[in-house]
PDB file of N, CA and C in Angstrom:
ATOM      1  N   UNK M  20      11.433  29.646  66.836  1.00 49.00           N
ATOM      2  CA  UNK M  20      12.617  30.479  66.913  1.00 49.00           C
ATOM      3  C   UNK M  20      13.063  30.980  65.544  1.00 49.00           C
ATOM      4  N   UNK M  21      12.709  30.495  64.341  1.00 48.00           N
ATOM      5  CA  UNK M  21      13.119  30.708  63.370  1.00 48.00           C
ATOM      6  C   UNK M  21      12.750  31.716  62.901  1.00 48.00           C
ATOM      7  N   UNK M  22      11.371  32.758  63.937  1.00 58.00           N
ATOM      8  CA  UNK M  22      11.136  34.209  63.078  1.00 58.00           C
ATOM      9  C   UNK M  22      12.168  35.190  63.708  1.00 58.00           C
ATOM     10  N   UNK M  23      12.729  34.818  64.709  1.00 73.00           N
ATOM     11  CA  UNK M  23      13.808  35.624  65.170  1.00 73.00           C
ATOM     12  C   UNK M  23      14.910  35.924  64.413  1.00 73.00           C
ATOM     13  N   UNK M  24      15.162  35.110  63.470  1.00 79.00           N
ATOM     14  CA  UNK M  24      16.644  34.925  62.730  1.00 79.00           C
ATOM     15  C   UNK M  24      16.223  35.571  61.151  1.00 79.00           C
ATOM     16  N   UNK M  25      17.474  35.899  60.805  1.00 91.00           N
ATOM     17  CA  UNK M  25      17.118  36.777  58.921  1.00 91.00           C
ATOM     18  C   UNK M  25      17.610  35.249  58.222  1.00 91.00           C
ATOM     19  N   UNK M  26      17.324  35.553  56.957  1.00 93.00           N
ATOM     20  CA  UNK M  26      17.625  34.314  56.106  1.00 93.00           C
ATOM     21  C   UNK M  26      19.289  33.779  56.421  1.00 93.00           C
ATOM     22  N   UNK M  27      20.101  34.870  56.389  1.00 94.00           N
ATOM     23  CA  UNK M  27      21.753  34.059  56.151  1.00 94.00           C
ATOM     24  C   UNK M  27      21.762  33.556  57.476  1.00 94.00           C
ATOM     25  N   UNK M  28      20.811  33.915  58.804  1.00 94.00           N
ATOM     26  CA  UNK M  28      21.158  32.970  60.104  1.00 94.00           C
ATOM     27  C   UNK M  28      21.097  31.690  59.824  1.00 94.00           C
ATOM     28  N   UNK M  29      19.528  31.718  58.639  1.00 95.00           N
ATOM     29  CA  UNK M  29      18.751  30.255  58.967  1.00 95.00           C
ATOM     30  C   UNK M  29      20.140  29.591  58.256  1.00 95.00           C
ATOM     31  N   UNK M  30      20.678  29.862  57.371  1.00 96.00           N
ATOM     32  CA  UNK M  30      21.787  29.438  56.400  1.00 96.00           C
ATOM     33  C   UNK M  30      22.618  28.644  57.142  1.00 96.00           C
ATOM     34  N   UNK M  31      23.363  29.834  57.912  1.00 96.00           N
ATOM     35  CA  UNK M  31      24.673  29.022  58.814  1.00 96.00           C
ATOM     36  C   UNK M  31      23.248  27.572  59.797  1.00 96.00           C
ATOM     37  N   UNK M  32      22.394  28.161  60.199  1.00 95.00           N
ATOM     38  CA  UNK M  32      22.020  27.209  60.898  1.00 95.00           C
ATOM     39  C   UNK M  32      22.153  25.998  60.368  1.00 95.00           C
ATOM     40  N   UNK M  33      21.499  25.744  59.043  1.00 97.00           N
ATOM     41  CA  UNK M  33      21.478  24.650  58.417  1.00 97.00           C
ATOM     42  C   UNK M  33      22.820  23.794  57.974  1.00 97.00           C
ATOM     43  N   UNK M  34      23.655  24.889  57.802  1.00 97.00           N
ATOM     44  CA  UNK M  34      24.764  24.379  57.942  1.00 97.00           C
ATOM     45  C   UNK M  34      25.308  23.928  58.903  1.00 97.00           C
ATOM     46  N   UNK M  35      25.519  23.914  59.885  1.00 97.00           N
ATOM     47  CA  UNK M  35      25.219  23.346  61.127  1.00 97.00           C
ATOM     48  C   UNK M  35      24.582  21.842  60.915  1.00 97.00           C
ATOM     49  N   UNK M  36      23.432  21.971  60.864  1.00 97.00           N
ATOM     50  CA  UNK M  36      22.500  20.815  60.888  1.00 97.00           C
ATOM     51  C   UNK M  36      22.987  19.773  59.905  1.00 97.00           C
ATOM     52  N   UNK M  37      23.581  20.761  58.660  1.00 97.00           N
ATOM     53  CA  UNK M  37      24.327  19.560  57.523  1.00 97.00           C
ATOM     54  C   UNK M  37      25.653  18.749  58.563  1.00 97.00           C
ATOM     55  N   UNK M  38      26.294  19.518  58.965  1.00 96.00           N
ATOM     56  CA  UNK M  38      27.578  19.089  59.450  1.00 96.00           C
ATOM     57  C   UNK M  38      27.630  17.715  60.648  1.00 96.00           C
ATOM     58  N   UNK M  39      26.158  18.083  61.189  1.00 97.00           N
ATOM     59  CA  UNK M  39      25.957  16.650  62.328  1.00 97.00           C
ATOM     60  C   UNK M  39      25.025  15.951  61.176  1.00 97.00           C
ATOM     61  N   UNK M  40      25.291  15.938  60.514  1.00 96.00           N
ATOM     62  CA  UNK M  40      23.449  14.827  59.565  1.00 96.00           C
ATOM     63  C   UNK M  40      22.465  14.516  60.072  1.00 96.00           C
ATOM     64  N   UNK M  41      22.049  16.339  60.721  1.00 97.00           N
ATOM     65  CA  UNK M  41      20.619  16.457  60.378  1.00 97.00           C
ATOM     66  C   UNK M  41      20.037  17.174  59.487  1.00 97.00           C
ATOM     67  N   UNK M  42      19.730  15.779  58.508  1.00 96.00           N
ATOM     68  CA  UNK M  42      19.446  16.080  57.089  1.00 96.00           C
ATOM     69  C   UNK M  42      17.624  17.330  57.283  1.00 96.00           C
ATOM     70  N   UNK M  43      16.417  16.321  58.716  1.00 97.00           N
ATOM     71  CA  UNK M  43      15.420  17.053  58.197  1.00 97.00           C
ATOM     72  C   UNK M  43      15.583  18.712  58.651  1.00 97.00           C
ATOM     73  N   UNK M  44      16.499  18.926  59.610  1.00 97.00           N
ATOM     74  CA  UNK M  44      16.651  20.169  60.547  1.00 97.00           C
ATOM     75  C   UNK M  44      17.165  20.655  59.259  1.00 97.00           C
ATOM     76  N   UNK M  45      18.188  20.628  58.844  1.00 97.00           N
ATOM     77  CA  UNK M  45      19.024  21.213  57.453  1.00 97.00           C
ATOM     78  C   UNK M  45      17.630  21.658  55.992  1.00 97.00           C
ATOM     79  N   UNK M  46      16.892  20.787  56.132  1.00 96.00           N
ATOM     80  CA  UNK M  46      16.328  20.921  54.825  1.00 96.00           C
ATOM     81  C   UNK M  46      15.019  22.159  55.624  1.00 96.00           C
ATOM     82  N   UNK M  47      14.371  21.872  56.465  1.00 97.00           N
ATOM     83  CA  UNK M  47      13.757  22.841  57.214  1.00 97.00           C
ATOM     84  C   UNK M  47      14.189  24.172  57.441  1.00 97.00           C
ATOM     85  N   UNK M  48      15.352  24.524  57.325  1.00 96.00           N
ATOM     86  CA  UNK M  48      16.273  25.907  57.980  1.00 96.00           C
ATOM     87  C   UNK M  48      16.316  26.065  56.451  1.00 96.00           C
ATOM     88  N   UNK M  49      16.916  25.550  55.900  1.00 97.00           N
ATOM     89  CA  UNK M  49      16.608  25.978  54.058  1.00 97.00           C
ATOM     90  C   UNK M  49      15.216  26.029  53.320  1.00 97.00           C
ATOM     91  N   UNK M  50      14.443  25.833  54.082  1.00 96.00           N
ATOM     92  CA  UNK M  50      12.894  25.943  53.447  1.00 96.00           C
ATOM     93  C   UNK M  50      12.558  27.862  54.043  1.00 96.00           C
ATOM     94  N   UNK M  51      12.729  27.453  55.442  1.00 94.00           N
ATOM     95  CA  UNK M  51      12.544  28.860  56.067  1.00 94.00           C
ATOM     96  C   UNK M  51      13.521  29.891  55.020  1.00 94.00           C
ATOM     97  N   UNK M  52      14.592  29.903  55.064  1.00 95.00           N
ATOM     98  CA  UNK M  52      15.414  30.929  54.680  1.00 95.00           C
ATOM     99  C   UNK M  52      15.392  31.348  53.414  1.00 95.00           C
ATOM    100  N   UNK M  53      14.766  30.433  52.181  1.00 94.00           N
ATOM    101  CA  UNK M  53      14.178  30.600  51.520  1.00 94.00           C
ATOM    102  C   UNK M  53      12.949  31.815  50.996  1.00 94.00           C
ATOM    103  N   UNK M  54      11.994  30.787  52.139  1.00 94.00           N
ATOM    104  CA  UNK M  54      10.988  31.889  52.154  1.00 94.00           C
ATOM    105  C   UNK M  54      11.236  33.750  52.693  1.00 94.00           C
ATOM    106  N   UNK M  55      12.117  33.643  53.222  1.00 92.00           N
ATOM    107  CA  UNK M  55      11.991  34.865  53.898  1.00 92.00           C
ATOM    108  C   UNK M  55      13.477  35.826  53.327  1.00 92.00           C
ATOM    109  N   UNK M  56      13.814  35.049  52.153  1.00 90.00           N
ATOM    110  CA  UNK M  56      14.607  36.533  50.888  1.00 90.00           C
ATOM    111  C   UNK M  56      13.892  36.096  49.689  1.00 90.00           C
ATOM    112  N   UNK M  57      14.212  37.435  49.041  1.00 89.00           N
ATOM    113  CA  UNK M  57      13.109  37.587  47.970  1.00 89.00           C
ATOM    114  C   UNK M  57      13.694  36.595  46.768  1.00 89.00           C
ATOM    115  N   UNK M  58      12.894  36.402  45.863  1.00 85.00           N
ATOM    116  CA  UNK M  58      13.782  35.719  44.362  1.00 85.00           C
ATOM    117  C   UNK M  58      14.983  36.301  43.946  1.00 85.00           C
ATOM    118  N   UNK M  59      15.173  37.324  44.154  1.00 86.00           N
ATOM    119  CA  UNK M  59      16.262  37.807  43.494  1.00 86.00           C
ATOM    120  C   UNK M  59      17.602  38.011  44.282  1.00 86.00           C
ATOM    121  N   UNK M  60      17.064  38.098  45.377  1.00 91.00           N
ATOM    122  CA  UNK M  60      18.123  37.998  46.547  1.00 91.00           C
ATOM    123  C   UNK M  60      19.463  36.935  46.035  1.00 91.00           C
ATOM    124  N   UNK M  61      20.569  37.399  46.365  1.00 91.00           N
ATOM    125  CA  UNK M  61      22.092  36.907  45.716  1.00 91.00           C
ATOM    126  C   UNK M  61      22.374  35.579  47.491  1.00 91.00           C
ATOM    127  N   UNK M  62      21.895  35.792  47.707  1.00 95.00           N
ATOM    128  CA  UNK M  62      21.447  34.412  48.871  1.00 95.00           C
ATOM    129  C   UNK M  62      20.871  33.546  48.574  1.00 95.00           C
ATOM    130  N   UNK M  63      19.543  33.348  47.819  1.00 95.00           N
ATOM    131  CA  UNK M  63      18.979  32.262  46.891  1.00 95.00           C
ATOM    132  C   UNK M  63      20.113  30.883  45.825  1.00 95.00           C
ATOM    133  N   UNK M  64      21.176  31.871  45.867  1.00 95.00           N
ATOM    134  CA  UNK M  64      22.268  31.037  45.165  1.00 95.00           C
ATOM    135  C   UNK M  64      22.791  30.204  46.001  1.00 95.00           C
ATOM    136  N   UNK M  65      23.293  30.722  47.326  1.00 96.00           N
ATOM    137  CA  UNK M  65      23.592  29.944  48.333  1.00 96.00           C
ATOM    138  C   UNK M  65      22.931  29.074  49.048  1.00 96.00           C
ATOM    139  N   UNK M  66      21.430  29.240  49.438  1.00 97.00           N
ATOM    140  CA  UNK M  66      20.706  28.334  49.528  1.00 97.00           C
ATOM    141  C   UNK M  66      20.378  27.137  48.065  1.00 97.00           C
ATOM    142  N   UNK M  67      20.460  27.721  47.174  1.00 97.00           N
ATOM    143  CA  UNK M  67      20.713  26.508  46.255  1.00 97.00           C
ATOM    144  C   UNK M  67      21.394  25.530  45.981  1.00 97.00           C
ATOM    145  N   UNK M  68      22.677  26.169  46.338  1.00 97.00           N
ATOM    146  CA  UNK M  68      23.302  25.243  46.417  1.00 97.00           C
ATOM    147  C   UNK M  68      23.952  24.325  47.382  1.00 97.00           C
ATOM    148  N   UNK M  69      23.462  24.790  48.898  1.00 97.00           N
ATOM    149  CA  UNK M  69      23.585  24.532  50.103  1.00 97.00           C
ATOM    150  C   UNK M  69      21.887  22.674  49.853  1.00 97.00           C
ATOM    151  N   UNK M  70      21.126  23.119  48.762  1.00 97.00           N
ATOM    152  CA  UNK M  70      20.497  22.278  49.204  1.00 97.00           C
ATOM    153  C   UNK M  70      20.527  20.886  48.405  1.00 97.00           C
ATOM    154  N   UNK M  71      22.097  21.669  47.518  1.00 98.00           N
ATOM    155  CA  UNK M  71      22.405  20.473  46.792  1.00 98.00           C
ATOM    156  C   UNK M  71      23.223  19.271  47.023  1.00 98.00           C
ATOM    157  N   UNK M  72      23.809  20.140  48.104  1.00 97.00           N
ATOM    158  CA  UNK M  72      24.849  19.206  49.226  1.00 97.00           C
ATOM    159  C   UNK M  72      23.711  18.435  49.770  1.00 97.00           C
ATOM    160  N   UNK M  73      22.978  19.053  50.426  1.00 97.00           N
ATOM    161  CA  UNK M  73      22.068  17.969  51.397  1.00 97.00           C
ATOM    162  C   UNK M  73      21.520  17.047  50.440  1.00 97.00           C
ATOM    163  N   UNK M  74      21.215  17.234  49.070  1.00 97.00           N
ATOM    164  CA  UNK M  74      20.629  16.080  48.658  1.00 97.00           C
ATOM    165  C   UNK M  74      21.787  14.736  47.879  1.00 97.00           C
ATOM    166  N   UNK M  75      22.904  15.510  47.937  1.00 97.00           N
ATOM    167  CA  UNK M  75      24.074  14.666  47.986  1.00 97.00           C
ATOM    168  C   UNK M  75      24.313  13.547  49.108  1.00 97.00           C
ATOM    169  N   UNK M  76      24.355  14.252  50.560  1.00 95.00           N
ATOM    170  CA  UNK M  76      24.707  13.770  51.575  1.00 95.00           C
ATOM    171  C   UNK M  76      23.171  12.573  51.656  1.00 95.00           C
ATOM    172  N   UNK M  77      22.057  12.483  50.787  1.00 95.00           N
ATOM    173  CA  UNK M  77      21.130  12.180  51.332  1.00 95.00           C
ATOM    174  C   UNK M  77      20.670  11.232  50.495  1.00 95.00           C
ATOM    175  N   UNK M  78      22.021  11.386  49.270  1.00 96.00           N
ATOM    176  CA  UNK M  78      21.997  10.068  48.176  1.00 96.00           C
ATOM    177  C   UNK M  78      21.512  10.071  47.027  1.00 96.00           C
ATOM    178  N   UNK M  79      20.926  10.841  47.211  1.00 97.00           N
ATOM    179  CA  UNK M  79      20.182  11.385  45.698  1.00 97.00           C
ATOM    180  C   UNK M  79      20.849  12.969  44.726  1.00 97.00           C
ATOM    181  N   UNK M  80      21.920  11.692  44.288  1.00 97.00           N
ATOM    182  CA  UNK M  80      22.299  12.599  43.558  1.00 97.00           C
ATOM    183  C   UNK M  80      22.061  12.720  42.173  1.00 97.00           C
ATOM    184  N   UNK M  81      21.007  12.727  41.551  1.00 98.00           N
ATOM    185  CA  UNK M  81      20.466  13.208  40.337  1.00 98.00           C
ATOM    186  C   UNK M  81      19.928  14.614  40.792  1.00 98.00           C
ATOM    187  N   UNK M  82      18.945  14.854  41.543  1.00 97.00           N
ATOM    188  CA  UNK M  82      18.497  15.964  42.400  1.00 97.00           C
ATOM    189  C   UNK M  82      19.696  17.160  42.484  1.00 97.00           C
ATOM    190  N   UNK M  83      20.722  16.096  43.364  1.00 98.00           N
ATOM    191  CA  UNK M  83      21.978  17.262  43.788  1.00 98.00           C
ATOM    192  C   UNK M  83      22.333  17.934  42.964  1.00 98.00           C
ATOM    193  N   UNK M  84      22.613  17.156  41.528  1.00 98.00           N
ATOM    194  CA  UNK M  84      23.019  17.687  39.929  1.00 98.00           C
ATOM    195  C   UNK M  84      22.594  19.126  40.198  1.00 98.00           C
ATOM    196  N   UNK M  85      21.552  18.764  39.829  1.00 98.00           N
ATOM    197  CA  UNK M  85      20.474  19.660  39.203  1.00 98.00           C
ATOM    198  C   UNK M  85      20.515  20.708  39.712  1.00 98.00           C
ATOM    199  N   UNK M  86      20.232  20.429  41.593  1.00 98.00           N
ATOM    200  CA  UNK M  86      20.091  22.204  41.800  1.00 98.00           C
ATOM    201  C   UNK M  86      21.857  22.600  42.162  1.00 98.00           C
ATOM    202  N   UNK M  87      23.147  21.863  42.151  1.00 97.00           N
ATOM    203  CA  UNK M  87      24.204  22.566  42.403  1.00 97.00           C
ATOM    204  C   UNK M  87      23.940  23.146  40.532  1.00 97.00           C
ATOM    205  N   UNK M  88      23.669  23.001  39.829  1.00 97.00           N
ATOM    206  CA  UNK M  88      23.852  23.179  38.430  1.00 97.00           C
ATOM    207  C   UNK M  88      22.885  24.592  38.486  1.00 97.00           C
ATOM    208  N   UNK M  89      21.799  24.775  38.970  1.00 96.00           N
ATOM    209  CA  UNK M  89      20.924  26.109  39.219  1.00 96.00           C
ATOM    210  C   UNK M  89      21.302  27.188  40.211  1.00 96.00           C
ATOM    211  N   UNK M  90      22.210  26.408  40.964  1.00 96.00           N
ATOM    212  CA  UNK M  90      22.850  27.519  42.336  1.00 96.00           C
ATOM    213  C   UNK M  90      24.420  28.185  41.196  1.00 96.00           C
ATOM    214  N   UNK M  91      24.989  27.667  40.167  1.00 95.00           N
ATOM    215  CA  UNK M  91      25.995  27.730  38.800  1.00 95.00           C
ATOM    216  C   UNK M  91      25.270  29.014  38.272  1.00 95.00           C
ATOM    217  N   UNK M  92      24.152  28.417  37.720  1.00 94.00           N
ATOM    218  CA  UNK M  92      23.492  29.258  36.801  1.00 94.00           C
ATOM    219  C   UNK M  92      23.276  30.868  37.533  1.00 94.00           C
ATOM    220  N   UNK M  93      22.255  30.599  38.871  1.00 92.00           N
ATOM    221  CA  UNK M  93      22.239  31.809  39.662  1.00 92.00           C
ATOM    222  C   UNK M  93      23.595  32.724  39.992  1.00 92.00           C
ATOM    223  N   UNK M  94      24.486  31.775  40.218  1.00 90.00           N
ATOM    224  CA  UNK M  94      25.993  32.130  40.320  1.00 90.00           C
ATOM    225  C   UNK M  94      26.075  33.484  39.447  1.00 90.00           C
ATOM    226  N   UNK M  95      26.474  32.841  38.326  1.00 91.00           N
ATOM    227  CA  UNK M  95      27.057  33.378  37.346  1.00 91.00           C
ATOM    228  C   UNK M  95      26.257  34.691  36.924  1.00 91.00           C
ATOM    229  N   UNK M  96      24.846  34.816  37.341  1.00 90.00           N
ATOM    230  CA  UNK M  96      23.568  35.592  37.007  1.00 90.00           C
ATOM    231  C   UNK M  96      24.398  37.031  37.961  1.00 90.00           C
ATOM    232  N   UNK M  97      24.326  36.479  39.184  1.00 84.00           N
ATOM    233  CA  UNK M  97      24.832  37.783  39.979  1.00 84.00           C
ATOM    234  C   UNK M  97      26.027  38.133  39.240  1.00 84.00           C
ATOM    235  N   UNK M  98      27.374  37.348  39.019  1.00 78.00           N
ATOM    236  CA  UNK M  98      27.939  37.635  38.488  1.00 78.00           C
ATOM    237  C   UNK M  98      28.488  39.185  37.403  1.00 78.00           C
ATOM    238  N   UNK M  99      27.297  38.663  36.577  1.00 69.00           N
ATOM    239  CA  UNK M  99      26.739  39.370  35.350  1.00 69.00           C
ATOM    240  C   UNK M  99      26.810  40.636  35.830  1.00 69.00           C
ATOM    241  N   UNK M 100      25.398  40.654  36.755  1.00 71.00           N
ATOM    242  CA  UNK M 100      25.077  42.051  36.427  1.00 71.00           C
ATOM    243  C   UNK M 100      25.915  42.696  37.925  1.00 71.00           C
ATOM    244  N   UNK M 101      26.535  42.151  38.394  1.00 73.00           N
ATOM    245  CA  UNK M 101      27.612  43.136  39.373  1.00 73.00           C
ATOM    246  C   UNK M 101      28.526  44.030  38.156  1.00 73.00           C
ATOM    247  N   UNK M 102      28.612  42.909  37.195  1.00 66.00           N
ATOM    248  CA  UNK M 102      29.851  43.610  35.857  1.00 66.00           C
ATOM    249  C   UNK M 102      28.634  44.467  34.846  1.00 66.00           C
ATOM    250  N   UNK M 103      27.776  44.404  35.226  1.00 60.00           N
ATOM    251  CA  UNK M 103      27.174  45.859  34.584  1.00 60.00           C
ATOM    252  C   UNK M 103      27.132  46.783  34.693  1.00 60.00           C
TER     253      UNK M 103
END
């Protein structure tokens, strides 16, 4: 079912899946949604940092650091060049 849906579906989906703790459904719907916007896509931020929660909720938070700290960085990237 997941080729039916665009990336921000798989998003809310996973969100979803975060909200009952299903951590592998959540990390799966963020693998898909991933793949299917490009690198540069201003959604990549949100999945970044959507997968930093899950690795919060999942205890490992050295991991979580890291990518809420890269979903920051991406942040601020769009940021930028909207003000260009």
């Amino acid at each position: 079912y997941q080729d039916d849906f665009g990336a921000a579906d798989l998003l809310h989906l996973a969100n979803d899946a975060l909200a009952n703790s299903n951590w592998p459904l959540a990390e799966s719907l963020l693998q898909s949604a991933s793949e299917l916007c490009a690198e540069d896509d201003p959604l990549q931020a949100d999945l970044t940092a959507t997968a930093g929660v899950l690795r919060a909720l999942q205890g490992d938070l050295a991991s979580a650091v890291e990518l809420l700290k890269m979903a920051y960085r991406q942040h601020a990237a769009i940021g930028a060049a909207d003000a260009a």
